[in-house]
mmCIF file of N, CA and C in Angstrom:
data_model
loop_
_atom_site.group_PDB
_atom_site.id
_atom_site.type_symbol
_atom_site.label_atom_id
_atom_site.label_comp_id
_atom_site.label_asym_id
_atom_site.label_seq_id
_atom_site.Cartn_x
_atom_site.Cartn_y
_atom_site.Cartn_z
ATOM 1 N N MET A 681 12.570 30.863 -10.500
ATOM 2 C CA MET A 681 12.874 29.727 -9.672
ATOM 3 C C MET A 681 11.577 28.952 -9.416
ATOM 4 N N ASN A 682 11.623 27.636 -9.601
ATOM 5 C CA ASN A 682 10.451 26.789 -9.386
ATOM 6 C C ASN A 682 10.332 26.385 -7.928
ATOM 7 N N ALA A 683 9.118 26.424 -7.417
ATOM 8 C CA ALA A 683 8.868 25.992 -6.038
ATOM 9 C C ALA A 683 8.909 24.470 -5.963
ATOM 10 N N VAL A 684 9.353 23.957 -4.835
ATOM 11 C CA VAL A 684 9.374 22.517 -4.615
ATOM 12 C C VAL A 684 7.932 22.024 -4.534
ATOM 13 N N GLN A 685 7.629 20.940 -5.238
ATOM 14 C CA GLN A 685 6.284 20.383 -5.268
ATOM 15 C C GLN A 685 6.236 19.065 -4.498
ATOM 16 N N TYR A 686 5.158 18.837 -3.782
ATOM 17 C CA TYR A 686 4.945 17.606 -3.040
ATOM 18 C C TYR A 686 3.601 17.019 -3.429
ATOM 19 N N GLY A 687 3.465 15.704 -3.275
ATOM 20 C CA GLY A 687 2.196 15.046 -3.553
ATOM 21 C C GLY A 687 2.013 13.840 -2.648
ATOM 22 N N ASP A 688 0.812 13.317 -2.643
ATOM 23 C CA ASP A 688 0.476 12.151 -1.826
ATOM 24 C C ASP A 688 0.300 10.936 -2.722
ATOM 25 N N LEU A 689 0.627 9.772 -2.193
ATOM 26 C CA LEU A 689 0.436 8.496 -2.880
ATOM 27 C C LEU A 689 -0.600 7.701 -2.097
ATOM 28 N N ILE A 690 -1.733 7.392 -2.732
ATOM 29 C CA ILE A 690 -2.800 6.634 -2.084
ATOM 30 C C ILE A 690 -2.753 5.197 -2.585
ATOM 31 N N ILE A 691 -2.717 4.259 -1.644
ATOM 32 C CA ILE A 691 -2.696 2.831 -1.963
ATOM 33 C C ILE A 691 -3.950 2.223 -1.354
ATOM 34 N N SER A 692 -4.745 1.554 -2.171
ATOM 35 C CA SER A 692 -5.975 0.961 -1.656
ATOM 36 C C SER A 692 -6.029 -0.523 -1.992
ATOM 37 N N LYS A 693 -6.826 -1.248 -1.217
ATOM 38 C CA LYS A 693 -6.966 -2.692 -1.384
ATOM 39 C C LYS A 693 -8.441 -3.030 -1.562
ATOM 40 N N THR A 694 -8.728 -3.753 -2.632
ATOM 41 C CA THR A 694 -10.069 -4.264 -2.871
ATOM 42 C C THR A 694 -9.963 -5.760 -3.090
ATOM 43 N N VAL A 695 -10.777 -6.523 -2.382
ATOM 44 C CA VAL A 695 -10.792 -7.980 -2.504
ATOM 45 C C VAL A 695 -12.124 -8.378 -3.128
ATOM 46 N N THR A 696 -12.053 -9.199 -4.155
ATOM 47 C CA THR A 696 -13.273 -9.741 -4.754
ATOM 48 C C THR A 696 -13.215 -11.257 -4.657
ATOM 49 N N HIS A 697 -14.360 -11.870 -4.766
ATOM 50 C CA HIS A 697 -14.441 -13.321 -4.649
ATOM 51 C C HIS A 697 -15.289 -13.854 -5.796
ATOM 52 N N ASP A 698 -14.999 -15.079 -6.229
ATOM 53 C CA ASP A 698 -15.757 -15.693 -7.318
ATOM 54 C C ASP A 698 -17.243 -15.789 -7.010
ATOM 55 N N PHE A 699 -17.607 -15.826 -5.725
ATOM 56 C CA PHE A 699 -19.018 -15.886 -5.338
ATOM 57 C C PHE A 699 -19.683 -14.514 -5.426
ATOM 58 N N GLY A 700 -18.902 -13.505 -5.765
ATOM 59 C CA GLY A 700 -19.450 -12.155 -5.885
ATOM 60 C C GLY A 700 -19.865 -11.586 -4.553
ATOM 61 N N THR A 701 -20.946 -10.827 -4.561
ATOM 62 C CA THR A 701 -21.392 -10.148 -3.343
ATOM 63 C C THR A 701 -22.047 -11.100 -2.343
ATOM 64 N N ASP A 702 -22.250 -12.371 -2.730
ATOM 65 C CA ASP A 702 -22.800 -13.351 -1.792
ATOM 66 C C ASP A 702 -21.771 -13.785 -0.751
ATOM 67 N N TYR A 703 -20.502 -13.427 -0.973
ATOM 68 C CA TYR A 703 -19.429 -13.808 -0.049
ATOM 69 C C TYR A 703 -18.932 -12.550 0.656
ATOM 70 N N THR A 704 -18.862 -12.601 1.963
ATOM 71 C CA THR A 704 -18.346 -11.480 2.743
ATOM 72 C C THR A 704 -16.872 -11.736 3.046
ATOM 73 N N ILE A 705 -16.025 -10.807 2.642
ATOM 74 C CA ILE A 705 -14.589 -10.907 2.919
ATOM 75 C C ILE A 705 -14.393 -10.707 4.421
ATOM 76 N N PRO A 706 -13.698 -11.631 5.094
ATOM 77 C CA PRO A 706 -13.475 -11.473 6.540
ATOM 78 C C PRO A 706 -12.758 -10.156 6.854
ATOM 79 N N ALA A 707 -13.302 -9.405 7.791
ATOM 80 C CA ALA A 707 -12.748 -8.095 8.143
ATOM 81 C C ALA A 707 -11.348 -8.192 8.726
ATOM 82 N N ASP A 708 -11.018 -9.341 9.333
ATOM 83 C CA ASP A 708 -9.705 -9.483 9.945
ATOM 84 C C ASP A 708 -8.649 -10.040 8.978
ATOM 85 N N LYS A 709 -9.012 -10.299 7.728
ATOM 86 C CA LYS A 709 -8.056 -10.804 6.737
ATOM 87 C C LYS A 709 -7.214 -9.637 6.240
ATOM 88 N N LYS A 710 -5.910 -9.681 6.522
ATOM 89 C CA LYS A 710 -5.001 -8.595 6.157
ATOM 90 C C LYS A 710 -4.086 -9.039 5.015
ATOM 91 N N PHE A 711 -3.711 -8.074 4.196
ATOM 92 C CA PHE A 711 -2.855 -8.313 3.049
ATOM 93 C C PHE A 711 -1.651 -7.381 3.156
ATOM 94 N N GLU A 712 -0.459 -7.927 2.940
ATOM 95 C CA GLU A 712 0.774 -7.157 3.097
ATOM 96 C C GLU A 712 1.128 -6.444 1.800
ATOM 97 N N VAL A 713 1.303 -5.145 1.912
ATOM 98 C CA VAL A 713 1.668 -4.311 0.775
ATOM 99 C C VAL A 713 3.050 -3.724 1.043
ATOM 100 N N GLU A 714 3.922 -3.863 0.055
ATOM 101 C CA GLU A 714 5.284 -3.354 0.162
ATOM 102 C C GLU A 714 5.461 -2.221 -0.843
ATOM 103 N N VAL A 715 5.926 -1.074 -0.353
ATOM 104 C CA VAL A 715 6.154 0.083 -1.209
ATOM 105 C C VAL A 715 7.656 0.338 -1.251
ATOM 106 N N THR A 716 8.211 0.279 -2.446
ATOM 107 C CA THR A 716 9.623 0.589 -2.648
ATOM 108 C C THR A 716 9.705 2.049 -3.066
ATOM 109 N N LEU A 717 10.498 2.805 -2.326
ATOM 110 C CA LEU A 717 10.613 4.244 -2.571
ATOM 111 C C LEU A 717 12.044 4.619 -2.927
ATOM 112 N N GLY A 718 12.189 5.576 -3.794
ATOM 113 C CA GLY A 718 13.512 6.085 -4.142
ATOM 114 C C GLY A 718 13.991 7.072 -3.098
ATOM 115 N N LEU A 719 14.035 6.625 -1.848
ATOM 116 C CA LEU A 719 14.458 7.460 -0.732
ATOM 117 C C LEU A 719 15.592 6.764 0.023
ATOM 118 N N VAL A 720 16.375 7.526 0.735
ATOM 119 C CA VAL A 720 17.494 7.004 1.508
ATOM 120 C C VAL A 720 16.976 6.205 2.702
ATOM 121 N N ASN A 721 17.627 5.054 2.992
ATOM 122 C CA ASN A 721 17.273 4.278 4.176
ATOM 123 C C ASN A 721 17.337 5.170 5.411
ATOM 124 N N GLY A 722 16.396 4.955 6.305
ATOM 125 C CA GLY A 722 16.321 5.745 7.527
ATOM 126 C C GLY A 722 15.448 6.981 7.395
ATOM 127 N N THR A 723 15.037 7.304 6.171
ATOM 128 C CA THR A 723 14.156 8.442 5.954
ATOM 129 C C THR A 723 12.818 8.183 6.642
ATOM 130 N N GLN A 724 12.317 9.172 7.357
ATOM 131 C CA GLN A 724 11.011 9.087 7.996
ATOM 132 C C GLN A 724 9.951 9.526 6.988
ATOM 133 N N VAL A 725 8.915 8.699 6.819
ATOM 134 C CA VAL A 725 7.849 8.981 5.870
ATOM 135 C C VAL A 725 6.541 9.105 6.645
ATOM 136 N N GLU A 726 5.854 10.214 6.444
ATOM 137 C CA GLU A 726 4.559 10.416 7.098
ATOM 138 C C GLU A 726 3.473 9.735 6.285
ATOM 139 N N THR A 727 2.595 8.998 6.982
ATOM 140 C CA THR A 727 1.493 8.317 6.322
ATOM 141 C C THR A 727 0.211 8.577 7.103
ATOM 142 N N SER A 728 -0.895 8.160 6.525
ATOM 143 C CA SER A 728 -2.183 8.319 7.198
ATOM 144 C C SER A 728 -2.329 7.389 8.395
ATOM 145 N N VAL A 729 -1.394 6.450 8.574
ATOM 146 C CA VAL A 729 -1.439 5.529 9.718
ATOM 147 C C VAL A 729 -0.215 5.692 10.617
ATOM 148 N N GLY A 730 0.453 6.826 10.516
ATOM 149 C CA GLY A 730 1.611 7.089 11.364
ATOM 150 C C GLY A 730 2.905 7.160 10.571
ATOM 151 N N THR A 731 3.982 7.418 11.282
ATOM 152 C CA THR A 731 5.296 7.557 10.661
ATOM 153 C C THR A 731 5.902 6.185 10.406
ATOM 154 N N LYS A 732 6.462 6.009 9.221
ATOM 155 C CA LYS A 732 7.176 4.783 8.854
ATOM 156 C C LYS A 732 8.616 5.161 8.531
ATOM 157 N N THR A 733 9.541 4.234 8.775
ATOM 158 C CA THR A 733 10.943 4.451 8.451
ATOM 159 C C THR A 733 11.318 3.577 7.272
ATOM 160 N N VAL A 734 11.931 4.180 6.257
ATOM 161 C CA VAL A 734 12.365 3.436 5.076
ATOM 162 C C VAL A 734 13.519 2.521 5.478
ATOM 163 N N ALA A 735 13.373 1.219 5.205
ATOM 164 C CA ALA A 735 14.413 0.229 5.478
ATOM 165 C C ALA A 735 14.600 -0.608 4.218
ATOM 166 N N ASN A 736 15.830 -0.745 3.778
ATOM 167 C CA ASN A 736 16.129 -1.455 2.531
ATOM 168 C C ASN A 736 15.330 -0.879 1.361
ATOM 169 N N GLY A 737 15.088 0.428 1.400
ATOM 170 C CA GLY A 737 14.366 1.109 0.341
ATOM 171 C C GLY A 737 12.866 0.907 0.380
ATOM 172 N N ARG A 738 12.351 0.267 1.447
ATOM 173 C CA ARG A 738 10.937 -0.108 1.471
ATOM 174 C C ARG A 738 10.245 0.267 2.780
ATOM 175 N N ILE A 739 8.918 0.372 2.663
ATOM 176 C CA ILE A 739 8.046 0.404 3.830
ATOM 177 C C ILE A 739 6.910 -0.569 3.545
ATOM 178 N N THR A 740 6.322 -1.119 4.602
ATOM 179 C CA THR A 740 5.241 -2.090 4.414
ATOM 180 C C THR A 740 4.021 -1.682 5.231
ATOM 181 N N PHE A 741 2.866 -2.155 4.746
ATOM 182 C CA PHE A 741 1.586 -1.906 5.405
ATOM 183 C C PHE A 741 0.770 -3.181 5.363
ATOM 184 N N GLN A 742 -0.145 -3.317 6.298
ATOM 185 C CA GLN A 742 -1.152 -4.370 6.282
ATOM 186 C C GLN A 742 -2.491 -3.707 5.963
ATOM 187 N N LEU A 743 -3.139 -4.163 4.898
ATOM 188 C CA LEU A 743 -4.428 -3.602 4.513
ATOM 189 C C LEU A 743 -5.476 -4.698 4.446
ATOM 190 N N ALA A 744 -6.683 -4.373 4.878
ATOM 191 C CA ALA A 744 -7.828 -5.269 4.749
ATOM 192 C C ALA A 744 -8.661 -4.797 3.551
ATOM 193 N N HIS A 745 -9.665 -5.590 3.211
ATOM 194 C CA HIS A 745 -10.578 -5.241 2.125
ATOM 195 C C HIS A 745 -11.142 -3.837 2.309
ATOM 196 N N ASP A 746 -11.103 -3.050 1.265
ATOM 197 C CA ASP A 746 -11.615 -1.680 1.231
ATOM 198 C C ASP A 746 -10.860 -0.707 2.131
ATOM 199 N N GLU A 747 -9.666 -1.044 2.550
ATOM 200 C CA GLU A 747 -8.842 -0.108 3.307
ATOM 201 C C GLU A 747 -7.863 0.578 2.364
ATOM 202 N N SER A 748 -7.378 1.730 2.805
ATOM 203 C CA SER A 748 -6.343 2.421 2.051
ATOM 204 C C SER A 748 -5.380 3.093 3.018
ATOM 205 N N VAL A 749 -4.229 3.431 2.495
ATOM 206 C CA VAL A 749 -3.233 4.173 3.252
ATOM 207 C C VAL A 749 -2.688 5.243 2.310
ATOM 208 N N THR A 750 -2.345 6.383 2.867
ATOM 209 C CA THR A 750 -1.794 7.468 2.069
ATOM 210 C C THR A 750 -0.395 7.790 2.569
ATOM 211 N N ILE A 751 0.555 7.828 1.649
ATOM 212 C CA ILE A 751 1.902 8.307 1.964
ATOM 213 C C ILE A 751 1.883 9.796 1.630
ATOM 214 N N LEU A 752 2.179 10.604 2.620
ATOM 215 C CA LEU A 752 1.987 12.048 2.519
ATOM 216 C C LEU A 752 3.260 12.784 2.106
ATOM 217 N N ASN A 753 3.069 13.837 1.354
ATOM 218 C CA ASN A 753 4.131 14.813 1.069
ATOM 219 C C ASN A 753 5.388 14.229 0.453
ATOM 220 N N LEU A 754 5.229 13.366 -0.539
ATOM 221 C CA LEU A 754 6.399 12.877 -1.269
ATOM 222 C C LEU A 754 6.892 13.971 -2.210
ATOM 223 N N LEU A 755 8.175 14.161 -2.254
ATOM 224 C CA LEU A 755 8.778 15.144 -3.143
ATOM 225 C C LEU A 755 8.511 14.760 -4.589
ATOM 226 N N GLU A 756 8.116 15.721 -5.388
ATOM 227 C CA GLU A 756 7.876 15.479 -6.808
ATOM 228 C C GLU A 756 9.087 14.767 -7.417
ATOM 229 N N GLY A 757 8.830 13.717 -8.198
ATOM 230 C CA GLY A 757 9.896 12.957 -8.844
ATOM 231 C C GLY A 757 10.372 11.761 -8.042
ATOM 232 N N THR A 758 9.872 11.591 -6.802
ATOM 233 C CA THR A 758 10.240 10.415 -6.015
ATOM 234 C C THR A 758 9.723 9.173 -6.729
ATOM 235 N N THR A 759 10.611 8.226 -6.996
ATOM 236 C CA THR A 759 10.187 6.999 -7.663
ATOM 237 C C THR A 759 9.600 6.045 -6.633
ATOM 238 N N TYR A 760 8.676 5.209 -7.095
ATOM 239 C CA TYR A 760 8.057 4.233 -6.204
ATOM 240 C C TYR A 760 7.513 3.066 -7.013
ATOM 241 N N SER A 761 7.343 1.940 -6.333
ATOM 242 C CA SER A 761 6.595 0.808 -6.875
ATOM 243 C C SER A 761 5.830 0.195 -5.713
ATOM 244 N N VAL A 762 4.701 -0.415 -6.036
ATOM 245 C CA VAL A 762 3.833 -1.008 -5.023
ATOM 246 C C VAL A 762 3.613 -2.466 -5.388
ATOM 247 N N ALA A 763 3.775 -3.359 -4.412
ATOM 248 C CA ALA A 763 3.568 -4.789 -4.659
ATOM 249 C C ALA A 763 2.899 -5.413 -3.445
ATOM 250 N N GLU A 764 2.031 -6.366 -3.724
ATOM 251 C CA GLU A 764 1.463 -7.158 -2.636
ATOM 252 C C GLU A 764 2.351 -8.376 -2.466
ATOM 253 N N VAL A 765 2.722 -8.667 -1.228
ATOM 254 C CA VAL A 765 3.634 -9.777 -0.950
ATOM 255 C C VAL A 765 2.987 -10.728 0.049
ATOM 256 N N ASN A 766 3.459 -11.966 0.051
ATOM 257 C CA ASN A 766 2.959 -12.971 0.992
ATOM 258 C C ASN A 766 1.432 -13.087 0.946
ATOM 259 N N VAL A 767 0.903 -13.295 -0.248
ATOM 260 C CA VAL A 767 -0.546 -13.398 -0.428
ATOM 261 C C VAL A 767 -1.076 -14.564 0.410
ATOM 262 N N PRO A 768 -2.109 -14.330 1.223
ATOM 263 C CA PRO A 768 -2.625 -15.385 2.104
ATOM 264 C C PRO A 768 -3.152 -16.590 1.309
ATOM 265 N N THR A 769 -3.055 -17.749 1.926
ATOM 266 C CA THR A 769 -3.581 -18.975 1.339
ATOM 267 C C THR A 769 -5.060 -18.798 1.018
ATOM 268 N N GLY A 770 -5.441 -19.276 -0.168
ATOM 269 C CA GLY A 770 -6.835 -19.193 -0.581
ATOM 270 C C GLY A 770 -7.153 -17.945 -1.390
ATOM 271 N N PHE A 771 -6.181 -17.060 -1.554
ATOM 272 C CA PHE A 771 -6.375 -15.843 -2.325
ATOM 273 C C PHE A 771 -5.400 -15.816 -3.499
ATOM 274 N N THR A 772 -5.821 -15.195 -4.600
ATOM 275 C CA THR A 772 -4.980 -15.068 -5.786
ATOM 276 C C THR A 772 -4.844 -13.593 -6.103
ATOM 277 N N LEU A 773 -3.625 -13.162 -6.354
ATOM 278 C CA LEU A 773 -3.358 -11.770 -6.675
ATOM 279 C C LEU A 773 -3.650 -11.522 -8.152
ATOM 280 N N THR A 774 -4.453 -10.510 -8.418
ATOM 281 C CA THR A 774 -4.664 -10.045 -9.784
ATOM 282 C C THR A 774 -4.462 -8.534 -9.788
ATOM 283 N N THR A 775 -3.979 -8.021 -10.889
ATOM 284 C CA THR A 775 -3.725 -6.595 -11.007
ATOM 285 C C THR A 775 -4.734 -5.998 -11.968
ATOM 286 N N PRO A 776 -5.463 -4.972 -11.544
ATOM 287 C CA PRO A 776 -6.428 -4.353 -12.460
ATOM 288 C C PRO A 776 -5.718 -3.710 -13.638
ATOM 289 N N VAL A 777 -6.407 -3.686 -14.745
ATOM 290 C CA VAL A 777 -5.826 -3.092 -15.957
ATOM 291 C C VAL A 777 -6.278 -1.667 -16.081
#
């Protein structure tokens, strides 16, 4: 019999600017991250920033430059997708390869 396996999902945010390191990203600039999980609505999910409740298959976080959040103890095989939504004016979303 196989033991149930759990894992953590770490989501981090890095902001870069065309001016490079000569530009300081404002510490109060927050970016909305939406995580879609293959979990039942109403499921309580433990994270590094407190408990979140899955609603419409999703949970959301606000992250600033160089911040991260961890979703803890996801059951092995739980499907997920991560998207940044409502990108603030003056910023362009790019996805690292």
